[in-house]
CSV table of C-alpha atoms and ligand atoms in Angstrom, one decimal:
chain,number,residue,atom,x,y,z
A,1,MET,CA,145.3,-25.8,177.3
A,2,ALA,CA,148.1,-28.3,176.7
A,3,PRO,CA,147.8,-31.1,174.1
A,4,GLU,CA,145.2,-33.8,174.4
A,5,GLU,CA,147.4,-36.3,176.3
A,6,GLU,CA,148.1,-33.7,179.1
A,7,MET,CA,144.2,-33.5,179.6
A,8,ASP,CA,144.2,-37.2,180.6
A,9,ASP,CA,146.2,-36.7,183.7
A,10,ILE,CA,143.6,-34.2,185.3
A,11,ARG,CA,141.7,-35.7,188.1
A,12,ASN,CA,140.9,-32.8,190.5
A,13,ILE,CA,139.7,-29.5,189.3
A,14,VAL,CA,139.0,-26.2,191.2
A,15,ILE,CA,137.1,-23.4,189.3
A,16,LEU,CA,137.0,-19.9,190.6
A,17,THR,CA,134.2,-17.6,189.2
A,18,GLY,CA,133.7,-13.9,189.5
A,19,ALA,CA,131.2,-11.4,188.4
A,20,GLY,CA,132.3,-11.7,184.8
A,21,ILE,CA,130.6,-15.1,184.4
A,22,SER,CA,127.3,-13.5,185.3
A,23,ALA,CA,127.7,-10.4,183.1
A,24,GLU,CA,126.2,-12.0,180.0
A,25,SER,CA,123.1,-12.8,182.2
A,26,GLY,CA,122.7,-9.2,182.7
A,27,LEU,CA,124.1,-8.7,186.2
A,28,ALA,CA,126.5,-5.8,186.7
A,29,THR,CA,130.2,-6.5,187.5
A,30,PHE,CA,131.9,-4.4,190.2
A,31,ARG,CA,134.9,-2.7,188.4
A,32,GLY,CA,133.9,-2.5,184.7
A,33,PRO,CA,132.1,0.4,183.1
A,34,ASP,CA,128.7,0.9,184.9
A,35,GLY,CA,130.2,-1.4,187.6
A,36,LEU,CA,128.5,-1.6,191.0
A,37,TRP,CA,131.4,0.2,192.5
A,38,GLU,CA,130.9,3.1,190.1
A,39,GLY,CA,127.4,3.8,191.6
A,40,HIS,CA,128.3,3.0,195.2
A,41,ARG,CA,131.3,3.4,197.5
A,42,VAL,CA,132.3,0.1,199.0
A,43,GLU,CA,132.7,2.0,202.2
A,44,ASP,CA,129.0,2.9,202.1
A,45,VAL,CA,127.5,-0.5,201.4
A,46,CYS,CA,130.0,-3.4,201.9
A,47,THR,CA,131.7,-3.0,205.2
A,48,PRO,CA,130.7,-3.7,208.8
A,49,GLU,CA,131.0,0.1,209.6
A,50,ALA,CA,128.7,1.0,206.9
A,51,LEU,CA,126.1,-1.5,208.3
A,52,ALA,CA,126.4,0.0,211.7
A,53,ARG,CA,126.3,3.6,210.3
A,54,ASN,CA,123.5,3.3,207.8
A,55,ALA,CA,121.8,-0.2,207.8
A,56,ALA,CA,118.9,1.1,205.7
A,57,LEU,CA,121.3,2.0,202.8
A,58,VAL,CA,123.1,-1.3,203.1
A,59,HIS,CA,119.9,-3.3,203.2
A,60,ARG,CA,118.5,-1.4,200.3
A,61,PHE,CA,121.7,-2.1,198.2
A,62,TYR,CA,121.3,-5.8,198.6
A,63,ASP,CA,117.5,-5.8,198.4
A,64,GLU,CA,117.8,-4.2,194.9
A,65,ARG,CA,120.4,-6.8,193.9
A,66,ARG,CA,118.3,-9.7,195.2
A,67,ALA,CA,115.2,-8.4,193.4
A,68,ARG,CA,117.2,-8.3,190.2
A,69,LEU,CA,117.8,-12.1,190.4
A,70,ASP,CA,114.2,-12.7,189.4
A,71,GLU,CA,114.9,-10.9,186.1
A,72,VAL,CA,117.9,-12.9,184.9
A,73,LYS,CA,118.8,-16.4,184.2
A,74,PRO,CA,122.0,-18.6,183.9
A,75,ASN,CA,123.9,-18.3,180.7
A,76,ALA,CA,125.9,-20.9,178.7
A,77,ALA,CA,128.9,-20.6,181.0
A,78,HIS,CA,126.9,-21.4,184.1
A,79,GLU,CA,125.2,-24.3,182.1
A,80,ALA,CA,128.5,-25.6,180.9
A,81,LEU,CA,130.0,-25.7,184.5
A,82,ALA,CA,126.9,-27.4,185.8
A,83,ALA,CA,127.3,-30.1,183.1
A,84,LEU,CA,131.0,-30.5,184.0
A,85,ASP,CA,130.0,-30.8,187.7
A,86,ALA,CA,127.5,-33.6,186.8
A,87,ALA,CA,129.8,-35.6,184.5
A,88,TRP,CA,133.3,-35.1,186.1
A,89,PRO,CA,134.4,-38.3,187.7
A,90,GLY,CA,137.2,-36.9,189.8
A,91,GLU,CA,137.1,-34.0,192.4
A,92,LEU,CA,135.5,-30.8,191.3
A,93,LEU,CA,134.7,-27.6,193.3
A,94,ILE,CA,133.2,-24.5,191.9
A,95,VAL,CA,134.3,-21.6,194.2
A,96,THR,CA,132.2,-18.5,193.4
A,97,GLN,CA,132.9,-15.0,194.6
A,98,ASN,CA,129.4,-14.1,193.3
A,99,VAL,CA,126.4,-13.8,195.6
A,100,ASP,CA,123.9,-14.5,192.8
A,101,ASP,CA,122.1,-17.9,192.4
A,102,LEU,CA,122.9,-18.5,188.8
A,103,HIS,CA,125.3,-21.4,189.3
A,104,GLU,CA,122.6,-23.3,191.4
A,105,ARG,CA,119.9,-22.5,189.0
A,106,ALA,CA,122.0,-23.9,186.2
A,107,GLY,CA,122.2,-27.1,188.3
A,108,ALA,CA,125.8,-26.9,189.9
A,109,LYS,CA,126.0,-29.0,193.1
A,110,ARG,CA,129.7,-29.0,194.0
A,111,LEU,CA,129.7,-25.3,194.7
A,112,VAL,CA,130.7,-22.9,197.5
A,113,HIS,CA,129.9,-19.2,197.9
A,114,MET,CA,132.9,-17.7,199.5
A,115,HIS,CA,131.5,-14.2,199.7
A,116,GLY,CA,127.9,-15.2,200.8
A,117,GLU,CA,124.6,-15.2,199.0
A,118,LEU,CA,121.9,-12.7,198.2
A,119,ARG,CA,119.2,-15.3,198.8
A,120,SER,CA,120.3,-15.8,202.4
A,121,ALA,CA,120.1,-13.7,205.6
A,122,LEU,CA,122.5,-14.0,208.4
A,123,CYS,CA,121.7,-13.4,212.2
A,124,ALA,CA,124.4,-11.1,213.5
A,125,ALA,CA,123.5,-12.2,217.0
A,126,CYS,CA,123.5,-16.0,216.8
A,127,GLY,CA,125.1,-16.6,213.4
A,128,LYS,CA,122.3,-18.6,211.9
A,129,ALA,CA,121.9,-18.2,208.1
A,130,VAL,CA,118.4,-18.7,206.7
A,131,PRO,CA,117.2,-18.8,203.0
A,132,TRP,CA,115.9,-15.4,202.1
A,133,THR,CA,114.1,-14.0,199.1
A,134,PRO,CA,112.0,-10.8,199.9
A,135,ALA,CA,113.3,-7.4,201.0
A,136,LEU,CA,115.1,-7.6,204.3
A,137,PRO,CA,114.3,-4.4,206.4
A,138,PRO,CA,116.8,-3.7,209.2
A,139,GLY,CA,115.7,-5.1,212.6
A,140,SER,CA,114.1,-8.2,211.0
A,141,ALA,CA,113.9,-10.9,213.6
A,142,CYS,CA,115.9,-14.1,213.6
A,143,ASP,CA,113.6,-17.2,213.8
A,144,GLY,CA,116.4,-18.9,215.8
A,145,CYS,CA,117.3,-16.6,218.7
A,146,GLY,CA,114.4,-14.1,218.1
A,147,ARG,CA,116.6,-11.1,218.2
A,148,PRO,CA,116.0,-8.3,215.6
A,149,ALA,CA,119.6,-8.9,214.1
A,150,LEU,CA,119.1,-10.2,210.5
A,151,ARG,CA,121.5,-8.8,208.0
A,152,PRO,CA,122.4,-9.6,204.4
A,153,ASP,CA,124.5,-12.8,204.3
A,154,ILE,CA,127.3,-11.1,202.4
A,155,VAL,CA,130.9,-11.2,203.4
A,156,PHE,CA,131.8,-7.5,203.8
A,157,PHE,CA,135.3,-6.2,203.2
A,158,GLY,CA,137.2,-6.8,206.3
A,159,GLU,CA,135.3,-10.0,207.1
A,160,MET,CA,136.6,-13.6,206.7
A,161,PRO,CA,135.3,-15.3,203.5
A,162,TYR,CA,133.3,-18.5,204.0
A,163,ARG,CA,134.6,-22.1,203.7
A,164,MET,CA,138.3,-21.3,203.4
A,165,ASN,CA,139.4,-24.6,204.9
A,166,LEU,CA,137.4,-26.6,202.3
A,167,ILE,CA,138.7,-24.3,199.4
A,168,ASP,CA,142.3,-24.6,200.6
A,169,ASP,CA,142.1,-28.4,200.8
A,170,ALA,CA,140.6,-28.6,197.3
A,171,LEU,CA,143.3,-26.3,195.9
A,172,ARG,CA,146.1,-28.3,197.5
A,173,ARG,CA,144.6,-31.5,195.8
A,174,SER,CA,144.0,-29.9,192.5
A,175,ASP,CA,145.6,-30.8,189.1
A,176,LEU,CA,143.8,-28.0,187.3
A,177,PHE,CA,142.8,-24.5,188.5
A,178,VAL,CA,140.6,-22.4,186.2
A,179,SER,CA,139.6,-18.8,186.9
A,180,VAL,CA,136.6,-17.4,185.1
A,181,GLY,CA,135.5,-13.8,184.9
A,182,THR,CA,137.3,-12.1,187.8
A,183,SER,CA,139.6,-9.1,187.8
A,184,GLY,CA,141.9,-10.6,190.4
A,185,ALA,CA,141.6,-7.5,192.5
A,186,VAL,CA,140.4,-9.0,195.8
A,187,TYR,CA,142.2,-11.5,198.1
A,188,PRO,CA,142.2,-14.3,199.2
A,189,ALA,CA,140.5,-15.4,195.8
A,190,ALA,CA,143.2,-13.6,193.8
A,191,GLY,CA,145.8,-15.7,195.6
A,192,PHE,CA,144.3,-19.1,194.7
A,193,VAL,CA,146.3,-19.4,191.5
A,194,GLN,CA,149.5,-19.3,193.5
A,195,THR,CA,148.4,-22.1,195.8
A,196,ALA,CA,147.5,-24.1,192.7
A,197,ARG,CA,150.9,-23.4,191.1
A,198,HIS,CA,152.6,-24.3,194.3
A,199,VAL,CA,151.2,-27.8,194.2
A,200,GLY,CA,151.9,-28.2,190.6
A,201,ALA,CA,148.4,-27.8,189.2
A,202,ARG,CA,147.9,-26.4,185.7
A,203,THR,CA,146.4,-22.9,185.8
A,204,LEU,CA,144.2,-21.4,183.2
A,205,GLU,CA,142.4,-17.9,183.2
A,206,LEU,CA,139.3,-17.3,181.1
A,207,ASN,CA,138.4,-13.6,181.0
A,208,LEU,CA,137.4,-10.7,178.9
A,209,GLU,CA,140.6,-9.0,179.4
A,210,PRO,CA,143.9,-9.7,181.2
A,211,SER,CA,143.3,-9.6,184.9
A,212,ALA,CA,145.6,-8.3,187.7
A,213,GLY,CA,146.8,-11.9,188.2
A,214,SER,CA,147.2,-12.9,184.6
A,215,PHE,CA,151.0,-13.2,185.1
A,216,TYR,CA,150.6,-16.2,187.5
A,217,PHE,CA,148.5,-18.2,184.9
A,218,GLU,CA,150.2,-20.8,182.7
A,219,GLU,CA,147.6,-19.9,180.1
A,220,SER,CA,145.1,-17.0,179.6
A,221,ARG,CA,142.3,-17.1,177.1
A,222,ILE,CA,140.7,-13.7,176.4
A,223,GLY,CA,137.1,-13.7,175.4
A,224,ALA,CA,133.5,-14.0,176.7
A,225,ALA,CA,132.7,-16.7,179.4
A,226,SER,CA,129.7,-17.8,177.4
A,227,ILE,CA,132.1,-19.0,174.6
A,228,LEU,CA,135.3,-20.0,176.5
A,229,VAL,CA,133.7,-22.0,179.2
A,230,PRO,CA,131.6,-24.3,177.1
A,231,GLU,CA,134.7,-24.7,174.9
A,232,LEU,CA,136.9,-25.7,177.9
A,233,VAL,CA,134.2,-28.2,179.2
A,234,ARG,CA,134.2,-29.9,175.7
A,235,GLU,CA,138.0,-30.2,176.0
A,236,LEU,CA,137.7,-31.7,179.5
A,237,LEU,CA,134.9,-34.1,178.8
A,238,GLY,CA,136.3,-35.2,175.4
B,301,APR,N1,133.2,-12.9,180.1
B,301,APR,C1,134.3,-13.1,180.8
B,301,APR,N2,134.8,-12.1,181.7
B,301,APR,C2,134.1,-11.0,181.8
B,301,APR,C3,132.9,-10.8,181.1
B,301,APR,C4,132.5,-11.8,180.2
B,301,APR,N3,131.3,-11.7,179.5
B,301,APR,N4,132.5,-9.6,181.4
B,301,APR,C5,133.3,-9.1,182.3
B,301,APR,N5,134.3,-9.9,182.5
B,301,APR,C6,135.5,-9.7,183.4
B,301,APR,C7,136.0,-8.3,183.4
B,301,APR,O1,136.9,-8.1,182.4
B,301,APR,C8,136.6,-8.3,184.8
B,301,APR,O2,138.0,-8.7,184.8
B,301,APR,O3,135.1,-10.1,184.7
B,301,APR,C9,135.9,-9.4,185.6
B,301,APR,C10,135.0,-8.8,186.7
B,301,APR,O4,135.8,-8.1,187.6
B,301,APR,P1,135.1,-7.4,188.9
B,301,APR,O5,134.0,-6.5,188.4
B,301,APR,O6,136.3,-6.8,189.7
B,301,APR,O7,134.4,-8.6,189.7
B,301,APR,P2,135.1,-9.7,190.6
B,301,APR,O8,136.5,-10.0,190.1
B,301,APR,O9,134.2,-10.9,190.7
B,301,APR,O10,135.2,-9.0,192.1
B,301,APR,C11,135.7,-9.8,193.1
B,301,APR,O11,135.3,-7.9,194.6
B,301,APR,O12,133.9,-6.2,195.1
B,301,APR,C12,134.3,-7.5,195.5
B,301,APR,O13,133.1,-9.1,196.7
B,301,APR,C13,133.1,-8.4,195.5
B,301,APR,O14,133.2,-10.7,194.8
B,301,APR,C14,133.5,-9.5,194.4
B,301,APR,C15,135.0,-9.3,194.4
């Protein structure tokens, strides 16, 4: 990050997080060794066609990941972002690609899940989303419309991410865009850095290794999120 005085002109911050921020909590990433996409084909568990073809497999994949949430807890990176959220006087938005609940459990409030949430079920018939914790058998009934149409509230490949207007507005007002723990493999999240650059925001990447989008960042810091994120928060809060 640029010298101290440049930190003073930061007002509005957008922070994008990916699976790497939850890795040190014990949750698998997607594309690393033992990644989730090593054990499953995206086409089999994360597309609308997969849901239509084999709902039991898709529901089981997310049931297993949801159950795992009870075995893990937020790490220092989630805690640091929650502290920044609580203390930052300007605008701040944490945009997570993750479907786990670790940001909320750390206390983050200004947060959006652009790819959905494991602890939510979505009615494919009426569009209602409801908090959900137990297993979600295919054919579970929606308590809104009554139809047996509840599905995991996960944005599948080929579906529109959530809250894109809110995210785009925040990016266009940002002075600082930070990306934490993402490979930069999936759009539109992978393009956020370009929107930030376009409006003159400073751009910083924190990741275990250079991502596919490192080229677009003004600065890349290589290392573990649990170290780099608290360090950045200390810089920002002074
Ligand atoms: N600290 C920082 N970065 C880490 C750590 C760590 N402890 N561990 C792993 N990483 C990095 C990896 O180097 C990798 O670049 O986190 C990144 C994780 O990349 P992916 O597994 O591709 O996950 P993500 O970028 O979140 O995937 C984006 O793809 O499959 C879809 O919808 C899914 O939201 C997901 C999206």
